[in-house]
Short mmCIF file of C-alpha atoms in Angstrom, two decimals:
data_model
loop_
_atom_site.label_atom_id
_atom_site.label_comp_id
_atom_site.label_asym_id
_atom_site.label_seq_id
_atom_site.Cartn_x
_atom_site.Cartn_y
_atom_site.Cartn_z
CA MET A 1 106.58 127.48 128.58
CA ARG A 2 105.27 124.82 130.94
CA SER A 3 106.54 126.71 134.00
CA VAL A 4 104.72 129.81 132.78
CA LEU A 5 101.51 127.82 132.37
CA ILE A 6 101.84 126.31 135.83
CA ALA A 7 102.39 129.72 137.38
CA ALA A 8 99.48 131.22 135.49
CA VAL A 9 97.10 128.42 136.37
CA ALA A 10 98.30 128.40 139.97
CA ALA A 11 97.43 132.07 140.20
CA LEU A 12 94.04 131.46 138.65
CA GLY A 13 93.47 128.51 140.96
CA ALA A 14 94.44 130.56 143.98
CA ALA A 15 92.09 133.31 142.88
CA SER A 16 89.29 130.82 142.34
CA THR A 17 89.93 129.24 145.72
CA ALA A 18 90.04 132.59 147.45
CA ALA A 19 86.84 133.66 145.77
CA ALA A 20 85.13 130.36 146.38
CA ALA A 21 86.13 129.91 150.02
CA PRO A 22 83.69 132.48 151.48
CA THR A 23 80.82 131.39 149.22
CA LYS A 24 78.69 130.09 152.09
CA ALA A 25 78.99 133.36 153.99
CA SER A 26 78.97 135.93 151.20
CA GLY A 27 77.06 134.17 148.47
CA PRO A 28 78.18 133.07 145.01
CA ARG A 29 80.33 135.18 142.70
CA PRO A 30 78.49 137.14 139.97
CA ASP A 31 79.62 134.69 137.28
CA GLN A 32 78.34 131.81 139.42
CA VAL A 33 74.95 133.51 139.71
CA ALA A 34 74.73 133.65 135.90
CA PHE A 35 75.80 130.01 135.70
CA ARG A 36 73.19 128.98 138.27
CA ASP A 37 70.50 130.62 136.15
CA LEU A 38 71.58 128.61 133.10
CA TYR A 39 71.79 125.41 135.17
CA LYS A 40 68.32 126.04 136.60
CA GLU A 41 66.79 126.56 133.15
CA LEU A 42 68.35 123.36 131.86
CA ILE A 43 67.28 121.37 134.94
CA GLU A 44 63.72 122.66 134.75
CA THR A 45 63.37 121.83 131.06
CA ASN A 46 62.04 118.27 131.15
CA THR A 47 64.15 116.02 128.92
CA THR A 48 62.79 112.58 129.81
CA LEU A 49 61.84 110.27 126.97
CA SER A 50 58.22 109.99 128.11
CA SER A 51 57.25 113.65 128.30
CA GLY A 52 60.29 115.85 127.72
CA SER A 53 62.14 117.43 124.81
CA CYS A 54 65.88 117.68 124.31
CA THR A 55 65.15 119.83 121.29
CA LEU A 56 63.51 122.45 123.49
CA ALA A 57 66.43 122.37 125.93
CA SER A 58 68.89 122.74 123.04
CA GLU A 59 66.95 125.68 121.65
CA LYS A 60 66.96 127.44 125.02
CA LEU A 61 70.70 127.05 125.37
CA ALA A 62 71.18 128.18 121.77
CA VAL A 63 69.47 131.46 122.67
CA ARG A 64 72.03 131.98 125.44
CA LEU A 65 74.98 131.19 123.18
CA LYS A 66 73.65 133.55 120.51
CA ALA A 67 73.33 136.32 123.08
CA ALA A 68 77.00 135.75 123.93
CA GLY A 69 78.00 136.28 120.29
CA TYR A 70 77.83 132.90 118.61
CA THR A 71 76.49 133.19 115.07
CA ASP A 72 74.22 130.78 113.23
CA ARG A 73 77.30 129.52 111.38
CA GLU A 74 78.98 128.69 114.68
CA MET A 75 76.13 126.72 116.24
CA GLU A 76 73.28 124.47 115.21
CA VAL A 77 70.39 122.63 116.80
CA VAL A 78 70.51 119.30 114.97
CA VAL A 79 67.13 117.54 114.97
CA PRO A 80 66.84 114.04 113.48
CA PRO A 81 63.79 114.06 111.15
CA GLU A 82 62.40 110.88 112.69
CA GLN A 83 63.04 112.06 116.28
CA PRO A 84 61.76 115.65 116.55
CA LYS A 85 62.18 115.84 120.34
CA GLN A 86 65.72 114.45 120.46
CA GLY A 87 67.63 117.38 119.03
CA ALA A 88 71.24 118.17 119.94
CA LEU A 89 73.08 121.46 120.26
CA VAL A 90 76.48 121.76 118.57
CA ALA A 91 78.54 124.96 118.86
CA THR A 92 82.11 125.78 117.87
CA LEU A 93 84.57 128.38 119.11
CA ALA A 94 87.04 128.57 116.21
CA GLY A 95 90.73 128.10 116.86
CA THR A 96 93.53 130.04 115.24
CA ASP A 97 94.95 126.93 113.51
CA PRO A 98 92.24 125.40 111.28
CA LYS A 99 94.51 122.44 110.51
CA LEU A 100 94.13 121.13 114.04
CA LYS A 101 91.19 118.97 115.02
CA PRO A 102 88.96 120.46 117.72
CA ILE A 103 88.54 119.35 121.30
CA LEU A 104 85.04 117.99 121.86
CA LEU A 105 83.11 118.87 125.00
CA LEU A 106 80.42 116.20 125.20
CA ALA A 107 77.48 115.93 127.60
CA HIS A 108 74.02 114.43 127.31
CA ILE A 109 71.01 116.52 128.29
CA ASP A 110 68.41 113.75 128.48
CA VAL A 111 67.61 112.32 131.91
CA VAL A 112 65.99 109.18 133.30
CA GLU A 113 62.36 109.20 134.39
CA ALA A 114 61.38 110.55 137.82
CA ASN A 115 58.07 110.04 139.62
CA ARG A 116 57.10 113.10 141.68
CA ALA A 117 55.23 110.95 144.21
CA ASP A 118 58.45 109.09 145.07
CA TRP A 119 60.66 112.15 145.52
CA GLU A 120 60.90 114.37 148.58
CA ARG A 121 61.06 117.39 146.24
CA ASP A 122 59.78 118.10 142.75
CA PRO A 123 62.41 116.39 140.56
CA PHE A 124 61.99 118.99 137.80
CA THR A 125 62.42 122.04 140.01
CA LEU A 126 65.93 123.02 141.06
CA VAL A 127 66.04 123.09 144.86
CA GLU A 128 69.04 124.40 146.80
CA GLU A 129 69.05 123.02 150.32
CA ASN A 130 71.73 122.51 152.97
CA GLY A 131 74.57 123.03 150.50
CA PHE A 132 73.18 120.78 147.76
CA PHE A 133 71.29 121.17 144.49
CA TYR A 134 68.47 118.61 144.20
CA ALA A 135 66.78 117.66 140.90
CA ARG A 136 66.64 115.00 138.25
CA GLY A 137 69.77 115.52 136.18
CA ALA A 138 71.47 117.52 138.94
CA THR A 139 74.52 115.35 138.32
CA ASP A 140 73.69 113.03 135.43
CA ASP A 141 74.47 114.82 133.21
CA LYS A 142 73.15 118.35 133.32
CA ALA A 143 75.94 119.42 135.69
CA MET A 144 78.58 118.95 133.01
CA ALA A 145 76.25 120.07 130.22
CA ALA A 146 75.59 123.35 132.02
CA ALA A 147 79.27 123.83 132.92
CA PHE A 148 80.43 123.24 129.36
CA ALA A 149 77.74 125.53 127.88
CA ASP A 150 78.39 128.29 130.39
CA ASN A 151 82.15 128.09 129.88
CA MET A 152 81.70 128.33 126.12
CA ILE A 153 79.74 131.53 126.76
CA ARG A 154 82.53 132.83 129.00
CA TYR A 155 85.20 132.06 126.40
CA LYS A 156 83.25 133.92 123.72
CA ARG A 157 82.58 136.98 125.82
CA GLU A 158 86.21 137.12 126.95
CA GLY A 159 87.43 136.97 123.36
CA LEU A 160 89.39 133.75 123.86
CA LYS A 161 91.39 132.74 120.76
CA PRO A 162 92.45 129.13 121.34
CA LYS A 163 94.92 127.52 119.00
CA ARG A 164 92.67 124.47 118.70
CA SER A 165 88.92 124.88 118.17
CA LEU A 166 86.53 124.01 120.97
CA ARG A 167 83.34 122.20 120.06
CA LEU A 168 80.38 121.75 122.36
CA ALA A 169 78.01 118.83 121.71
CA LEU A 170 74.98 118.47 123.98
CA THR A 171 73.20 115.34 122.86
CA CYS A 172 70.13 113.25 123.62
CA GLY A 173 69.35 109.57 124.11
CA GLU A 174 72.24 108.48 126.29
CA GLU A 175 69.83 107.15 128.91
CA THR A 176 67.57 105.37 126.39
CA PRO A 177 69.87 104.11 123.62
CA ASP A 178 67.53 101.25 122.69
CA ASN A 179 65.06 103.89 121.54
CA PHE A 180 67.48 106.41 120.04
CA ASN A 181 71.01 107.62 120.68
CA GLY A 182 72.06 111.06 119.52
CA VAL A 183 75.81 110.43 119.42
CA GLU A 184 75.36 107.26 117.38
CA TRP A 185 73.02 109.14 115.02
CA LEU A 186 75.44 112.06 114.59
CA ILE A 187 78.34 109.72 113.85
CA ALA A 188 76.26 108.03 111.16
CA ASN A 189 74.67 111.17 109.68
CA ARG A 190 76.83 114.19 110.62
CA PRO A 191 80.25 112.73 111.51
CA GLU A 192 82.05 116.03 110.94
CA LEU A 193 80.32 117.48 114.00
CA LEU A 194 81.92 114.97 116.37
CA ASP A 195 85.31 114.47 114.72
CA ALA A 196 87.89 115.62 117.26
CA GLU A 197 91.40 115.24 118.59
CA PHE A 198 89.81 113.90 121.76
CA ALA A 199 86.65 114.37 123.82
CA LEU A 200 85.91 115.23 127.43
CA ASN A 201 82.84 113.47 128.78
CA GLU A 202 81.13 112.32 131.95
CA GLY A 203 82.44 109.24 133.70
CA ALA A 204 84.71 110.42 136.50
CA GLY A 205 84.54 112.82 139.40
CA GLY A 206 86.37 113.36 142.64
CA GLN A 207 85.83 111.64 145.98
CA VAL A 208 85.59 113.20 149.42
CA ASP A 209 85.62 111.40 152.75
CA ALA A 210 83.13 111.61 155.62
CA ASN A 211 84.68 114.89 156.76
CA GLY A 212 84.46 116.49 153.33
CA ARG A 213 88.21 116.18 152.71
CA LYS A 214 89.11 115.67 149.06
CA VAL A 215 90.68 112.23 148.68
CA PHE A 216 91.37 112.03 144.95
CA LEU A 217 90.26 113.35 141.58
CA GLY A 218 89.34 110.71 139.03
CA ILE A 219 90.04 110.65 135.31
CA GLN A 220 88.31 107.94 133.34
CA ALA A 221 89.86 106.21 130.33
CA GLY A 222 87.85 103.44 128.70
CA GLU A 223 84.59 101.87 129.75
CA LYS A 224 83.04 98.46 129.89
CA VAL A 225 80.58 97.41 127.22
CA TYR A 226 76.96 96.75 128.15
CA GLN A 227 75.54 93.60 126.56
CA ASP A 228 72.53 91.39 127.30
CA PHE A 229 72.26 87.73 126.37
CA THR A 230 69.16 85.53 126.31
CA LEU A 231 69.40 81.94 127.56
CA ARG A 232 66.52 79.82 126.28
CA ILE A 233 65.44 76.19 126.54
CA THR A 234 62.27 74.50 125.23
CA ASN A 235 60.63 71.23 126.23
CA PRO A 236 57.53 69.20 125.27
CA GLY A 237 56.16 69.76 128.76
CA GLY A 238 53.32 67.67 130.12
CA HIS A 239 51.11 67.23 133.17
CA SER A 240 52.66 68.28 136.47
CA SER A 241 51.33 65.10 138.10
CA ARG A 242 53.83 63.14 136.01
CA PRO A 243 57.14 65.00 136.42
CA VAL A 244 60.28 64.03 134.51
CA LYS A 245 63.92 64.79 135.16
CA ASP A 246 64.19 66.71 131.87
CA ASN A 247 62.59 69.90 133.22
CA ALA A 248 63.19 73.18 131.41
CA ILE A 249 63.22 75.27 134.59
CA VAL A 250 65.57 72.92 136.39
CA ARG A 251 68.02 72.75 133.48
CA LEU A 252 68.00 76.52 132.99
CA SER A 253 68.50 77.03 136.73
CA GLN A 254 71.49 74.71 136.70
CA GLY A 255 73.01 76.64 133.80
CA LEU A 256 72.43 79.97 135.55
CA ALA A 257 74.02 78.62 138.73
CA ARG A 258 77.13 77.75 136.75
CA ILE A 259 77.26 81.29 135.35
CA GLY A 260 76.88 82.66 138.86
CA ALA A 261 79.85 80.61 140.03
CA HIS A 262 82.05 81.54 137.08
CA ASP A 263 84.71 84.26 137.23
CA PHE A 264 86.08 85.73 134.04
CA PRO A 265 89.88 86.11 134.10
CA ILE A 266 91.61 89.17 135.53
CA ALA A 267 92.63 91.59 132.77
CA LEU A 268 94.06 94.97 133.78
CA ASN A 269 94.56 97.75 131.26
CA GLU A 270 96.56 100.98 131.63
CA ALA A 271 93.77 102.77 133.46
CA THR A 272 92.92 99.99 135.91
CA ARG A 273 96.54 99.11 136.63
CA ASN A 274 97.29 102.76 137.40
CA HIS A 275 94.07 102.98 139.41
CA TYR A 276 95.10 100.19 141.76
CA ALA A 277 98.70 101.41 141.96
CA ARG A 278 97.67 104.95 143.00
CA MET A 279 94.76 103.91 145.20
CA ALA A 280 97.09 101.58 147.12
CA ALA A 281 98.74 104.54 148.83
CA ILE A 282 95.40 106.22 149.49
CA GLU A 283 93.68 103.14 150.90
CA GLY A 284 96.60 101.76 152.89
CA GLY A 285 96.32 98.69 155.12
CA GLU A 286 95.41 95.27 153.78
CA THR A 287 93.36 96.73 150.93
CA GLY A 288 96.22 98.96 149.83
CA ALA A 289 98.66 96.07 149.97
CA ALA A 290 96.37 93.94 147.80
CA MET A 291 96.00 96.78 145.29
CA LYS A 292 99.75 97.28 145.11
CA ALA A 293 100.31 93.55 144.63
CA LEU A 294 97.70 93.23 141.89
CA ALA A 295 99.01 96.28 140.01
CA ALA A 296 102.48 94.75 140.08
CA ASP A 297 101.30 91.26 139.15
CA PRO A 298 97.75 90.74 137.80
CA SER A 299 98.23 86.99 138.20
CA ASP A 300 98.43 87.34 142.01
CA ALA A 301 95.45 85.16 142.89
CA ALA A 302 95.41 86.04 146.57
CA ALA A 303 95.33 89.79 145.91
CA ALA A 304 92.64 89.36 143.25
CA ALA A 305 90.49 87.24 145.55
CA PHE A 306 90.77 89.82 148.34
CA LEU A 307 89.82 92.75 146.10
CA ALA A 308 87.01 90.76 144.45
CA ARG A 309 85.11 90.91 147.75
CA SER A 310 84.21 94.45 146.74
CA PRO A 311 81.71 94.37 143.82
CA GLY A 312 83.04 97.65 142.44
CA ARG A 313 86.68 96.58 142.48
CA ASN A 314 85.80 93.15 141.12
CA SER A 315 83.94 94.72 138.21
CA MET A 316 86.87 96.96 137.33
CA MET A 317 89.32 94.10 136.86
CA ARG A 318 87.33 91.57 134.83
CA THR A 319 84.33 91.06 132.57
CA THR A 320 81.25 90.26 134.64
CA CYS A 321 78.00 88.51 133.73
CA VAL A 322 74.97 88.10 135.98
CA PRO A 323 71.41 86.74 135.54
CA THR A 324 68.93 89.61 135.92
CA GLN A 325 65.57 88.30 134.69
CA VAL A 326 63.87 84.90 134.42
CA LYS A 327 60.65 83.90 132.65
CA ALA A 328 59.40 80.32 132.61
CA GLY A 329 56.34 78.05 132.48
CA HIS A 330 52.80 78.64 131.23
CA ALA A 331 50.59 77.17 133.96
CA PRO A 332 50.96 76.17 137.63
CA ASN A 333 49.81 72.61 136.91
CA ALA A 334 51.90 71.96 133.80
CA LEU A 335 55.51 71.05 133.16
CA PRO A 336 57.28 74.06 131.64
CA GLN A 337 57.54 74.07 127.87
CA ARG A 338 59.83 77.06 127.83
CA ALA A 339 62.24 78.79 130.17
CA GLU A 340 64.44 81.77 129.43
CA ALA A 341 66.60 84.23 131.28
CA ASN A 342 68.42 87.46 130.65
CA VAL A 343 72.09 87.57 131.52
CA ASN A 344 73.59 91.05 131.66
CA CYS A 345 77.30 91.37 130.95
CA ARG A 346 79.69 94.28 131.38
CA ILE A 347 82.56 93.48 129.05
CA LEU A 348 86.08 94.85 129.36
CA PRO A 349 87.10 97.21 126.55
CA GLY A 350 88.80 95.33 123.75
CA GLU A 351 87.08 91.98 124.42
CA LYS A 352 84.71 90.76 121.71
CA VAL A 353 81.01 90.33 122.44
CA GLU A 354 80.93 87.07 120.50
CA ASP A 355 83.79 85.67 122.57
CA VAL A 356 81.82 86.39 125.73
CA ARG A 357 78.75 84.68 124.26
CA LYS A 358 80.83 81.59 123.49
CA THR A 359 82.23 81.60 127.02
CA LEU A 360 78.71 81.71 128.48
CA ALA A 361 77.64 78.80 126.31
CA SER A 362 80.70 76.84 127.46
CA VAL A 363 80.03 77.63 131.13
CA VAL A 364 76.35 76.66 130.85
CA ASN A 365 77.51 73.37 129.33
CA ASP A 366 74.08 72.30 128.13
CA PRO A 367 73.53 71.94 124.37
CA GLY A 368 69.79 72.29 124.93
CA ILE A 369 70.18 75.87 126.21
CA ALA A 370 70.63 78.43 123.44
CA VAL A 371 72.72 81.50 124.25
CA GLU A 372 71.80 84.44 122.02
CA THR A 373 73.04 88.02 121.81
CA VAL A 374 70.26 90.55 122.44
CA GLY A 375 69.92 93.46 120.02
CA LYS A 376 72.76 95.05 118.11
CA PRO A 377 76.05 94.54 119.96
CA SER A 378 77.60 97.67 121.38
CA PRO A 379 80.84 98.82 119.73
CA VAL A 380 83.99 97.56 121.42
CA SER A 381 87.21 99.56 121.50
CA PRO A 382 90.43 99.54 123.51
CA PRO A 383 90.77 102.26 126.16
CA PRO A 384 92.43 105.53 125.11
CA PRO A 385 95.97 106.30 126.31
CA LEU A 386 96.59 108.33 129.45
CA ASN A 387 99.60 110.16 128.07
CA ALA A 388 101.17 113.51 128.98
CA ARG A 389 98.90 115.29 126.49
CA ILE A 390 95.91 114.32 128.63
CA MET A 391 97.38 114.06 132.11
CA GLY A 392 99.55 117.19 131.99
CA PRO A 393 96.86 119.91 131.86
CA ALA A 394 94.56 117.98 134.22
CA THR A 395 97.37 117.62 136.77
CA THR A 396 98.43 121.26 136.41
CA VAL A 397 94.98 122.68 137.07
CA ALA A 398 94.11 120.17 139.80
CA SER A 399 97.37 120.90 141.61
CA ALA A 400 96.64 124.63 141.53
CA MET A 401 93.07 124.29 142.76
CA TRP A 402 93.50 121.39 145.18
CA PRO A 403 97.15 121.06 146.26
CA GLY A 404 98.10 117.58 147.33
CA VAL A 405 95.00 115.88 145.92
CA PRO A 406 96.16 113.09 143.57
CA ILE A 407 94.64 112.29 140.18
CA VAL A 408 93.64 108.63 139.95
CA PRO A 409 92.89 106.95 136.61
CA ALA A 410 89.87 104.67 136.40
CA MET A 411 87.79 102.69 133.95
CA ALA A 412 84.01 103.11 133.93
CA THR A 413 82.23 99.88 134.79
CA GLY A 414 79.02 101.30 133.34
CA ALA A 415 78.52 102.75 129.87
CA THR A 416 78.34 106.27 128.43
CA ASP A 417 78.20 107.79 124.97
CA GLY A 418 81.97 107.52 124.99
CA ARG A 419 81.67 103.98 123.63
CA PHE A 420 80.40 105.31 120.31
CA LEU A 421 83.10 107.96 120.04
CA LEU A 422 85.86 105.51 120.95
CA ALA A 423 84.65 103.16 118.22
CA ALA A 424 84.69 106.08 115.78
CA GLY A 425 88.32 106.78 116.59
CA VAL A 426 87.87 109.71 118.99
CA PRO A 427 89.74 109.15 122.29
CA THR A 428 87.25 109.97 125.03
CA TYR A 429 87.97 110.72 128.67
CA GLY A 430 85.79 111.25 131.72
CA LEU A 431 86.86 114.35 133.62
CA SER A 432 84.62 116.70 135.61
CA GLY A 433 86.43 118.06 138.66
CA MET A 434 83.21 117.60 140.67
CA PHE A 435 83.69 115.93 144.06
CA SER A 436 81.21 113.89 146.10
CA PRO A 437 81.16 111.12 148.72
CA PRO A 438 81.03 107.58 147.29
CA GLY A 439 77.54 106.73 146.01
CA ASP A 440 76.09 110.03 147.20
CA SER A 441 74.69 111.52 143.97
CA GLY A 442 71.45 109.54 143.67
CA ALA A 443 71.90 109.46 139.90
CA HIS A 444 69.11 107.38 138.30
CA GLY A 445 67.54 107.13 141.75
CA LEU A 446 65.59 109.24 144.19
CA ASN A 447 66.54 112.74 145.32
CA GLU A 448 69.46 113.10 142.92
CA ARG A 449 71.83 115.81 144.14
CA ILE A 450 75.20 117.51 143.82
CA GLY A 451 77.05 119.77 146.24
CA VAL A 452 76.69 123.44 145.37
CA GLN A 453 80.37 124.11 145.98
CA ALA A 454 81.32 120.92 144.12
CA LEU A 455 79.42 122.09 141.05
CA TYR A 456 80.94 125.56 141.13
CA GLU A 457 84.45 124.17 141.59
CA GLY A 458 83.97 121.65 138.80
CA ARG A 459 82.89 124.43 136.46
CA ASP A 460 86.03 126.41 137.35
CA PHE A 461 88.22 123.33 136.87
CA LEU A 462 86.77 122.60 133.43
CA TYR A 463 87.07 126.26 132.45
CA GLU A 464 90.82 126.21 133.10
CA VAL A 465 91.72 122.73 131.91
CA VAL A 466 89.90 123.10 128.57
CA LYS A 467 91.85 126.29 127.86
CA LEU A 468 95.13 124.45 128.48
CA TYR A 469 94.09 121.56 126.25
CA ALA A 470 93.25 124.01 123.47
CA ARG A 471 96.68 125.67 123.51
CA ASN A 472 98.37 122.97 121.44
#
């Protein structure tokens, strides 16, 4: 059976490659034109917290799904009563075996704010220029949202009958979870809509080099937990003409300096160990040797110290905490009565937030400085397994579309809505098939962009891999 699947997907991949190769000269395929129209409508529907509406975007996409044949029983725009602009779209393509849990296709449709005066182009108008799409949300995360929605339309129109149901969930509030988070709300209020065998989500793409050559395709398993802590010290203060050694700013600064000098221990999980092992061959040289050594022995201090020179690699192998804001004093001619700072931590999956707080207090080593957890702690869960059930279809489709390009596991050092699903017992993986140079997307920044061909190829990849996942 597997050989049949490989042959079938290889043929599909070859057809996709052959069709996609002349895109620049002959223009996009007809199905890509339809997809671009959907992508454009989603991009140009403002979904920022300040002035946008995810509900409106969900309603527009619902119209498209209904035109493809989805009934009102198969899809729903779910609007929290207290958050009328933060609605989500949930749609299901029923499988032939109702006993099996569905596969969840998750993407958020809200975007971060964008100031037109700062951008070279209107951030809420899709612009295609020099082989790229530019817009706010071009990558984060309307690329995957549009691909998932469009593929669900394709499946319906083609009459696909998967063994396992496919469920699309386009949610709101991922970028502004302190205000509202749609996934968290759905888990609390409509958990049946997100219950799944596993979920595919943002969090990993592919990397190309300076010449546009595909280096590797990423698959993300697990993510670090975002958590802020407040450090605070108070003091009687006094006149600045009579300084004392017990100064709130000085003591807080000394505590922050100790945090800055502290390294949390190395702790590799399945994803990060495999990441370093596979990247070793790709990187080569001294970096590759250090990666290979650390994957084989996480206690190798020399390898860890070498890799820690890179902030990204350092963050992947340990919990990190860093001071990000300081507020102190009440007058320029008075001794400070109060000093406080925010310390932002990115905690490895599986480590407890309270344990990190206790470590910070120990490192600060000043009983006069309180260390407090800010807000409600994020849920903490171990990373999901990268077993054959997950890796097999991804490898099969990737090998057909991009022969010789390896799949490299990774752990997200940021945070996505996957943290809520993981805590609810739904294994969640980042997998997009969309390639870009390192740090090239501009996500959350100015002139956000994605390669036109990268988006089209990612859509094709997801179209094929989701069908394979749904076969058993």
